[in-house]
Coordinates of N, CA and C in Angstrom, one line a residue:
F1 N 5.7 1.8 -9.2 CA 6.7 1.7 -8.1 C 7.4 3.1 -7.9
E2 N 7.9 3.6 -9.0 CA 8.7 4.8 -8.9 C 7.8 6.0 -8.4
Q3 N 6.5 6.0 -8.8 CA 5.6 7.1 -8.3 C 5.3 6.9 -6.8
L4 N 5.2 5.7 -6.3 CA 5.1 5.5 -4.9 C 6.3 6.0 -4.1
C5 N 7.5 5.8 -4.6 CA 8.7 6.3 -4.0 C 8.7 7.9 -4.0
I6 N 8.3 8.5 -5.1 CA 8.2 9.9 -5.2 C 7.2 10.5 -4.2
N7 N 6.0 9.9 -4.2 CA 5.0 10.3 -3.3 C 5.3 10.1 -1.8
Y8 N 6.1 9.0 -1.6 CA 6.5 8.8 -0.2 C 7.5 9.9 0.2
A9 N 8.4 10.3 -0.7 CA 9.4 11.4 -0.3 C 8.6 12.6 0.0
N10 N 7.6 12.9 -0.8 CA 6.7 14.1 -0.6 C 6.1 14.1 0.8
E11 N 5.5 12.9 1.1 CA 4.9 12.7 2.4 C 5.9 12.9 3.6
K12 N 7.1 12.4 3.4 CA 8.1 12.5 4.4 C 8.4 14.0 4.6
L13 N 8.6 14.7 3.6 CA 9.0 16.1 3.7 C 7.8 16.9 4.2
Q14 N 6.6 16.6 3.9 CA 5.4 17.2 4.4 C 5.3 17.0 5.9
A15 N 5.6 15.7 6.3 CA 5.6 15.4 7.8 C 6.6 16.3 8.5
L16 N 7.8 16.5 7.9 CA 8.8 17.3 8.6 C 8.3 18.7 8.7
F17 N 7.7 19.2 7.6 CA 7.1 20.6 7.6 C 6.1 20.7 8.7
N18 N 5.2 19.7 8.8 CA 4.1 19.7 9.8 C 4.8 19.7 11.2
E19 N 5.8 18.9 11.4 CA 6.4 18.8 12.7 C 7.0 20.2 13.1
H20 N 7.7 20.8 12.2 CA 8.4 22.1 12.5 C 7.5 23.3 12.5
V21 N 6.5 23.3 11.7 CA 5.7 24.5 11.6 C 4.5 24.4 12.6
F22 N 3.8 23.3 12.6 CA 2.6 23.2 13.3 C 2.8 22.6 14.7
K23 N 3.3 21.4 14.8 CA 3.4 20.8 16.1 C 4.3 21.6 17.1
L24 N 5.5 22.0 16.7 CA 6.3 22.8 17.6 C 5.7 24.1 17.9
E25 N 5.1 24.8 16.9 CA 4.4 26.1 17.2 C 3.3 25.9 18.2
K26 N 2.6 24.8 18.1 CA 1.5 24.5 19.1 C 2.1 24.4 20.5
L27 N 3.3 23.8 20.6 CA 3.9 23.7 21.9 C 4.3 25.0 22.4
C28 N 4.8 25.9 21.6 CA 5.1 27.3 22.0 C 3.9 28.0 22.5
Y29 N 2.7 27.8 21.8 CA 1.5 28.4 22.3 C 1.2 28.0 23.7
R30 N 1.3 26.7 24.0 CA 1.0 26.2 25.3 C 2.0 26.7 26.3
A31 N 3.3 26.7 26.0 CA 4.3 27.2 26.9 C 4.1 28.7 27.3
Q32 N 3.5 29.4 26.4 CA 3.3 30.8 26.6 C 1.9 31.0 27.3
G33 N 1.2 29.9 27.6 CA -0.1 30.0 28.3 C -1.2 30.3 27.4
M34 N -1.0 30.3 26.1 CA -2.1 30.5 25.2 C -2.9 29.3 24.9
D35 N -4.2 29.5 24.6 CA -5.1 28.3 24.4 C -4.7 27.7 23.1
A36 N -4.4 26.4 23.1 CA -4.1 25.7 21.8 C -5.3 25.5 20.9
K37 N -6.5 25.7 21.4 CA -7.7 25.7 20.6 C -7.7 26.8 19.6
D38 N -7.0 27.9 19.9 CA -6.9 29.0 18.9 C -6.0 28.7 17.8
F39 N -5.2 27.6 17.9 CA -4.3 27.3 16.9 C -5.0 26.8 15.6
P40 N -4.6 27.2 14.5 CA -5.3 26.7 13.3 C -5.2 25.2 13.1
P41 N -6.2 24.5 12.6 CA -6.1 23.1 12.4 C -5.3 22.8 11.2
Y42 N -4.7 21.6 11.2 CA -3.9 21.1 10.0 C -4.0 19.6 9.9
N43 N -3.7 19.2 8.7 CA -3.8 17.7 8.4 C -2.5 17.1 8.8
D44 N -2.5 16.1 9.7 CA -1.3 15.4 10.0 C -1.3 14.2 9.1
N45 N -0.1 13.9 8.5 CA 0.0 12.8 7.6 C 0.8 11.6 8.1
V46 N 0.9 11.5 9.4 CA 1.7 10.5 10.1 C 1.2 9.1 9.7
G47 N -0.1 9.0 9.5 CA -0.7 7.7 9.1 C -0.2 7.2 7.7
V48 N -0.1 8.2 6.8 CA 0.4 7.8 5.4 C 1.9 7.4 5.5
V49 N 2.7 8.2 6.2 CA 4.1 7.9 6.3 C 4.3 6.5 6.9
N50 N 3.5 6.2 8.0 CA 3.6 4.9 8.6 C 3.2 3.8 7.7
L51 N 2.1 4.1 7.0 CA 1.5 3.1 6.0 C 2.6 2.6 5.0
I52 N 3.3 3.6 4.5 CA 4.3 3.3 3.5 C 5.6 2.8 4.1
D53 N 6.1 3.4 5.2 CA 7.4 3.1 5.7 C 7.6 2.4 7.0
S54 N 6.5 1.9 7.7 CA 6.6 1.3 9.0 C 7.4 0.0 8.9
N55 N 8.4 -0.1 9.8 CA 9.2 -1.3 9.9 C 8.7 -2.2 11.1
G56 N 7.5 -1.9 11.6 CA 7.0 -2.5 12.8 C 6.8 -4.0 12.5
K57 N 7.1 -4.8 13.6 CA 7.0 -6.2 13.5 C 5.5 -6.7 13.5
T58 N 4.7 -5.9 14.2 CA 3.3 -6.3 14.2 C 2.5 -5.8 13.0
R59 N 2.9 -4.7 12.4 CA 2.3 -4.2 11.2 C 3.3 -3.4 10.3
P60 N 4.0 -4.2 9.5 CA 5.0 -3.5 8.6 C 4.3 -2.7 7.5
G61 N 4.9 -1.7 7.0 CA 4.4 -0.8 6.0 C 4.5 -1.5 4.5
I62 N 4.0 -0.7 3.6 CA 4.0 -1.2 2.2 C 5.4 -1.5 1.7
L63 N 6.4 -0.6 1.9 CA 7.7 -0.8 1.4 C 8.4 -2.0 2.0
K64 N 8.2 -2.2 3.3 CA 8.7 -3.4 4.0 C 8.1 -4.7 3.5
L65 N 6.8 -4.7 3.3 CA 6.1 -5.8 2.7 C 6.6 -6.1 1.3
L66 N 6.9 -5.1 0.5 CA 7.4 -5.2 -0.8 C 8.8 -5.8 -0.8
D67 N 9.6 -5.4 0.1 CA 11.0 -6.0 0.3 C 10.9 -7.4 0.6
D68 N 9.9 -7.8 1.5 CA 9.8 -9.2 1.8 C 9.3 -10.0 0.6
M69 N 8.5 -9.5 -0.2 CA 8.0 -10.1 -1.4 C 9.2 -10.4 -2.4
V70 N 10.1 -9.4 -2.5 CA 11.3 -9.6 -3.3 C 12.2 -10.7 -2.8
S71 N 12.4 -10.7 -1.5 CA 13.3 -11.7 -0.9 C 12.7 -13.1 -0.9
Q72 N 11.4 -13.2 -1.0 CA 10.8 -14.5 -1.1 C 10.4 -14.8 -2.6
N73 N 10.8 -14.0 -3.5 CA 10.6 -14.2 -4.9 C 9.1 -14.4 -5.2
K74 N 8.2 -13.5 -4.6 CA 6.8 -13.6 -4.8 C 6.3 -12.7 -5.9
S75 N 5.1 -12.9 -6.4 CA 4.6 -12.1 -7.6 C 4.0 -10.8 -7.1
D76 N 3.7 -9.9 -8.1 CA 3.0 -8.7 -7.8 C 1.6 -9.0 -7.3
Q77 N 0.9 -10.0 -7.8 CA -0.4 -10.3 -7.3 C -0.4 -10.8 -5.9
H78 N 0.6 -11.5 -5.5 CA 0.8 -12.0 -4.1 C 1.0 -10.7 -3.2
F79 N 1.8 -9.8 -3.7 CA 2.1 -8.5 -3.0 C 0.8 -7.7 -2.7
V80 N 0.0 -7.5 -3.8 CA -1.2 -6.7 -3.6 C -2.2 -7.4 -2.7
N81 N -2.3 -8.8 -2.8 CA -3.2 -9.5 -1.9 C -2.7 -9.4 -0.5
L82 N -1.4 -9.4 -0.2 CA -0.9 -9.2 1.1 C -1.3 -7.8 1.6
L83 N -1.2 -6.8 0.8 CA -1.5 -5.4 1.2 C -3.0 -5.4 1.6
V84 N -3.9 -6.0 0.8 CA -5.3 -5.9 1.1 C -5.5 -6.7 2.4
K85 N -4.9 -7.8 2.6 CA -5.0 -8.6 3.8 C -4.5 -7.8 5.0
S86 N -3.4 -7.0 4.8 CA -2.8 -6.3 5.9 C -3.5 -5.0 6.3
F87 N -4.0 -4.3 5.2 CA -4.6 -2.9 5.4 C -6.0 -2.7 4.9
G88 N -6.6 -3.8 4.3 CA -7.9 -3.6 3.7 C -9.0 -3.4 4.7
P89 N -10.3 -3.4 4.1 CA -11.4 -3.0 4.9 C -11.6 -3.8 6.2
E90 N -11.3 -5.1 6.2 CA -11.5 -5.8 7.5 C -10.6 -5.4 8.6
K91 N -9.4 -4.8 8.2 CA -8.5 -4.2 9.2 C -9.0 -2.9 9.8
K92 N -9.9 -2.2 9.1 CA -10.3 -0.9 9.6 C -11.4 -1.0 10.7
V93 N -12.1 -2.2 10.7 CA -13.2 -2.3 11.7 C -12.6 -2.4 13.1
A94 N -12.9 -1.4 13.9 CA -12.5 -1.3 15.3 C -10.9 -1.4 15.4
G95 N -10.2 -1.0 14.4 CA -8.7 -1.0 14.4 C -8.2 -2.4 14.7
A96 N -8.7 -3.4 14.0 CA -8.3 -4.8 14.2 C -6.7 -4.9 14.2
K97 N -6.2 -5.6 15.2 CA -4.8 -5.9 15.3 C -3.9 -4.6 15.4
C98 N -4.5 -3.5 15.7 CA -3.8 -2.2 15.8 C -3.6 -1.9 17.3
K99 N -2.4 -1.7 17.7 CA -2.1 -1.5 19.1 C -1.9 0.0 19.4
T100 N -1.6 0.8 18.4 CA -1.4 2.2 18.6 C -2.2 3.0 17.7
Q101 N -2.4 4.3 18.0 CA -3.1 5.2 17.2 C -2.5 5.3 15.8
A102 N -1.2 5.3 15.7 CA -0.5 5.4 14.4 C -0.8 4.2 13.5
Q103 N -0.9 3.0 14.1 CA -1.3 1.8 13.4 C -2.7 1.9 12.9
K104 N -3.6 2.4 13.7 CA -5.0 2.6 13.2 C -5.1 3.5 12.0
K105 N -4.3 4.6 12.0 CA -4.3 5.5 10.9 C -3.8 4.9 9.6
M106 N -2.9 3.9 9.7 CA -2.4 3.3 8.5 C -3.5 2.7 7.7
G107 N -4.4 1.9 8.3 CA -5.5 1.3 7.5 C -6.5 2.3 6.9
V108 N -6.6 3.4 7.6 CA -7.5 4.4 7.0 C -7.0 5.0 5.7
E109 N -5.7 5.1 5.6 CA -5.1 5.7 4.5 C -5.0 4.7 3.3
F110 N -5.4 3.5 3.4 CA -5.2 2.5 2.3 C -6.6 2.2 1.7
F111 N -6.6 1.9 0.4 CA -7.9 1.4 -0.2 C -7.5 0.6 -1.4
S112 N -8.5 -0.2 -1.9 CA -8.2 -1.1 -3.0 C -9.5 -1.4 -3.7
E113 N -9.4 -2.2 -4.8 CA -10.6 -2.6 -5.5 C -11.5 -3.4 -4.5
K114 N -12.8 -3.2 -4.7 CA -13.7 -3.9 -3.8 C -13.9 -5.4 -4.1
H115 N -14.0 -5.8 -5.4 CA -14.3 -7.2 -5.7 C -13.3 -7.7 -6.7
G116 N -13.2 -9.0 -6.8 CA -12.4 -9.7 -7.8 C -10.9 -9.6 -7.6
V117 N -10.2 -9.9 -8.7 CA -8.8 -9.9 -8.7 C -8.3 -8.4 -8.5
K118 N -7.4 -8.2 -7.6 CA -6.9 -6.9 -7.3 C -5.8 -6.6 -8.3
R119 N -5.9 -5.5 -9.0 CA -4.9 -5.1 -9.9 C -4.2 -3.8 -9.5
W120 N -4.7 -3.2 -8.5 CA -4.1 -1.9 -8.0 C -4.5 -1.8 -6.5
F121 N -3.7 -0.9 -5.8 CA -4.0 -0.5 -4.5 C -3.9 1.0 -4.4
G122 N -4.5 1.6 -3.4 CA -4.5 3.1 -3.3 C -4.1 3.6 -2.0
V123 N -3.6 4.8 -2.0 CA -3.1 5.4 -0.8 C -3.7 6.9 -0.8
R124 N -4.3 7.2 0.4 CA -4.8 8.5 0.6 C -3.7 9.5 1.0
H125 N -3.0 10.0 0.0 CA -1.9 10.9 0.3 C -2.4 12.3 0.8
F126 N -1.4 13.0 1.4 CA -1.7 14.4 1.8 C -2.3 15.2 0.7
A127 N -1.8 15.0 -0.5 CA -2.3 15.8 -1.7 C -3.5 15.2 -2.4
G128 N -3.9 14.0 -2.0 CA -5.1 13.4 -2.6 C -4.9 11.9 -2.8
D129 N -5.9 11.2 -3.2 CA -5.9 9.7 -3.4 C -5.1 9.4 -4.7
V130 N -4.3 8.4 -4.6 CA -3.6 7.9 -5.7 C -3.7 6.4 -5.8
Q131 N -4.0 5.9 -7.0 CA -4.1 4.4 -7.3 C -2.8 4.0 -7.9
Y132 N -2.2 2.9 -7.4 CA -1.0 2.4 -7.9 C -1.2 1.0 -8.6
Q133 N -1.0 1.0 -9.9 CA -1.1 -0.3 -10.7 C 0.1 -1.2 -10.2
I134 N -0.2 -2.5 -10.0 CA 0.8 -3.3 -9.4 C 1.8 -4.0 -10.4
V135 N 1.7 -3.6 -11.7 CA 2.5 -4.2 -12.7 C 4.0 -3.9 -12.4
S136 N 4.8 -5.0 -12.3 CA 6.3 -4.9 -12.1 C 6.8 -4.3 -10.8
F137 N 5.9 -4.2 -9.8 CA 6.4 -3.6 -8.5 C 7.5 -4.4 -8.0
T138 N 7.4 -5.8 -7.9 CA 8.5 -6.6 -7.3 C 9.7 -6.6 -8.2
A139 N 9.6 -6.6 -9.5 CA 10.7 -6.6 -10.4 C 11.5 -5.3 -10.3
K140 N 10.8 -4.2 -10.2 CA 11.4 -2.9 -10.2 C 12.1 -2.7 -8.8
N141 N 11.6 -3.3 -7.8 CA 12.2 -3.2 -6.5 C 13.5 -4.0 -6.3
A142 N 13.6 -5.1 -7.0 CA 14.7 -6.0 -6.9 C 16.0 -5.3 -7.5
D143 N 17.0 -5.2 -6.8 CA 18.3 -4.6 -7.4 C 19.0 -5.7 -8.1
K144 N 18.9 -5.8 -9.4 CA 19.4 -6.9 -10.2 C 20.6 -6.6 -11.0
V145 N 21.5 -5.9 -10.4 CA 22.8 -5.7 -11.0 C 23.6 -7.0 -10.8
E146 N 23.9 -7.7 -11.9 CA 24.6 -9.0 -11.8 C 26.0 -8.8 -11.3
S147 N 26.5 -9.8 -10.6 CA 27.9 -9.7 -10.0 C 29.0 -9.5 -11.0
H148 N 28.9 -10.0 -12.2 CA 30.0 -9.8 -13.2 C 29.9 -8.3 -13.7
L149 N 28.7 -7.8 -13.8 CA 28.5 -6.4 -14.2 C 29.0 -5.5 -13.1
R150 N 28.8 -5.8 -11.8 CA 29.2 -5.1 -10.7 C 30.8 -5.0 -10.6
R151 N 31.4 -6.2 -10.9 CA 32.9 -6.3 -10.9 C 33.4 -5.4 -12.0
M152 N 32.8 -5.4 -13.2 CA 33.3 -4.6 -14.3 C 33.2 -3.1 -14.0
L153 N 32.0 -2.7 -13.4 CA 31.8 -1.3 -13.1 C 32.8 -0.9 -11.9
S154 N 33.1 -1.8 -11.1 CA 34.0 -1.4 -9.9 C 35.4 -1.1 -10.5
K155 N 35.7 -1.5 -11.7 CA 37.1 -1.3 -12.3 C 37.0 -0.1 -13.3
S156 N 35.9 0.6 -13.3 CA 35.8 1.8 -14.2 C 36.9 2.8 -13.9
T157 N 37.2 3.6 -15.0 CA 38.1 4.7 -14.9 C 37.4 5.9 -14.2
N158 N 36.1 5.9 -14.2 CA 35.4 7.0 -13.6 C 35.3 6.7 -12.1
K159 N 35.9 7.6 -11.3 CA 35.9 7.3 -9.9 C 34.6 7.2 -9.2
F160 N 33.6 8.0 -9.7 CA 32.3 8.0 -9.1 C 31.6 6.6 -9.3
I161 N 31.7 6.1 -10.6 CA 31.1 4.8 -10.9 C 31.9 3.7 -10.2
Q162 N 33.2 3.9 -10.1 CA 34.0 2.9 -9.4 C 33.6 2.8 -7.9
Q163 N 33.4 3.9 -7.3 CA 33.0 3.9 -5.9 C 31.6 3.3 -5.7
L164 N 30.7 3.6 -6.6 CA 29.3 3.1 -6.5 C 29.3 1.6 -6.5
Y165 N 30.2 0.9 -7.3 CA 30.1 -0.5 -7.4 C 31.3 -1.3 -6.8
S166 N 32.1 -0.6 -6.1 CA 33.2 -1.3 -5.4 C 32.6 -1.9 -4.1
K167 N 33.3 -2.9 -3.6 CA 32.8 -3.6 -2.4 C 32.6 -2.6 -1.2
R168 N 33.6 -1.6 -1.2 CA 33.5 -0.6 -0.1 C 32.3 0.3 -0.3
G169 N 31.9 0.6 -1.5 CA 30.8 1.5 -1.8 C 29.5 0.7 -1.9
H170 N 29.5 -0.6 -1.9 CA 28.3 -1.4 -2.1 C 27.5 -1.3 -0.8
S171 N 26.2 -1.0 -1.0 CA 25.3 -0.9 0.1 C 24.9 -2.3 0.6
K172 N 24.5 -2.4 1.9 CA 24.0 -3.6 2.4 C 22.5 -3.8 2.1
D173 N 21.9 -2.7 1.6 CA 20.5 -2.7 1.3 C 20.3 -3.6 0.1
K174 N 19.3 -4.5 0.1 CA 19.1 -5.5 -0.9 C 18.1 -5.0 -2.0
T175 N 17.3 -4.0 -1.7 CA 16.3 -3.6 -2.7 C 16.4 -2.1 -2.9
I176 N 15.8 -1.7 -4.0 CA 15.7 -0.3 -4.4 C 15.0 0.5 -3.3
A177 N 13.8 -0.1 -2.8 CA 13.0 0.6 -1.8 C 13.8 0.8 -0.5
S178 N 14.6 -0.2 -0.1 CA 15.4 -0.1 1.2 C 16.4 1.0 1.0
K179 N 17.1 1.0 -0.2 CA 18.1 2.1 -0.4 C 17.4 3.5 -0.4
F180 N 16.3 3.6 -1.1 CA 15.6 4.8 -1.2 C 15.2 5.3 0.2
T181 N 14.6 4.4 1.0 CA 14.1 4.7 2.3 C 15.2 5.1 3.2
N182 N 16.3 4.4 3.2 CA 17.5 4.8 4.1 C 18.1 6.1 3.7
N183 N 18.1 6.4 2.4 CA 18.6 7.7 1.9 C 17.6 8.8 2.4
L184 N 16.3 8.6 2.3 CA 15.4 9.5 2.7 C 15.4 9.8 4.2
H185 N 15.7 8.7 5.0 CA 15.8 8.9 6.5 C 17.1 9.8 6.8
R186 N 18.2 9.5 6.0 CA 19.4 10.3 6.2 C 19.1 11.8 5.9
L187 N 18.4 12.0 4.8 CA 18.0 13.4 4.4 C 17.2 14.0 5.5
S188 N 16.2 13.3 6.0 CA 15.3 13.8 7.0 C 16.1 14.2 8.3
S189 N 17.0 13.4 8.7 CA 17.9 13.6 9.8 C 18.7 14.9 9.6
K190 N 19.3 15.1 8.4 CA 20.1 16.3 8.2 C 19.2 17.5 8.2
L191 N 18.0 17.4 7.6 CA 17.1 18.6 7.6 C 16.7 18.9 9.1
C192 N 16.4 17.9 9.9 CA 16.0 18.2 11.3 C 17.2 18.8 12.1
S193 N 18.4 18.5 11.7 CA 19.5 19.0 12.5 C 19.9 20.4 12.1
T194 N 19.3 21.0 11.1 CA 19.7 22.3 10.6 C 18.8 23.3 11.1

């Protein structure tokens, strides 16, 4: 779980780099009347970013599906089976249930075991293929700080700890993945604005 979050952050930063260095530069080429075919090719990782982080109602990404599994108290096995059902080989054929090009790319970036019980899933990241073992994915994503512990920490003499666990500082996000994703979106927005 932690490695997926780290790799997702890398993908998001790579997408920002691609946007600012390649896509915007290509627009400058066109604006200056230069042939965009002369522009060097680059790998666009929008499919991987969407696969991991899409909040789409028709085809949610891996982290959204994981959040749903936590809220429904489902097992890791149920989670990986849902991923295979959502992004597996049958979804790649002619872009099944994909309305946009970005949705089609999501399925291309996903892979899993071919036969039997699924114990892992894979993502074709910008830097290469990674297999994720499904052990404890749902448990690690659940933010299980008990209410009595939260109350105790909110009364800490350390102001930072107190703010983290006070009602005022308590996030509305229910899972680790949703907190991580929202923080990464805020970081991306700040980077884009500078």
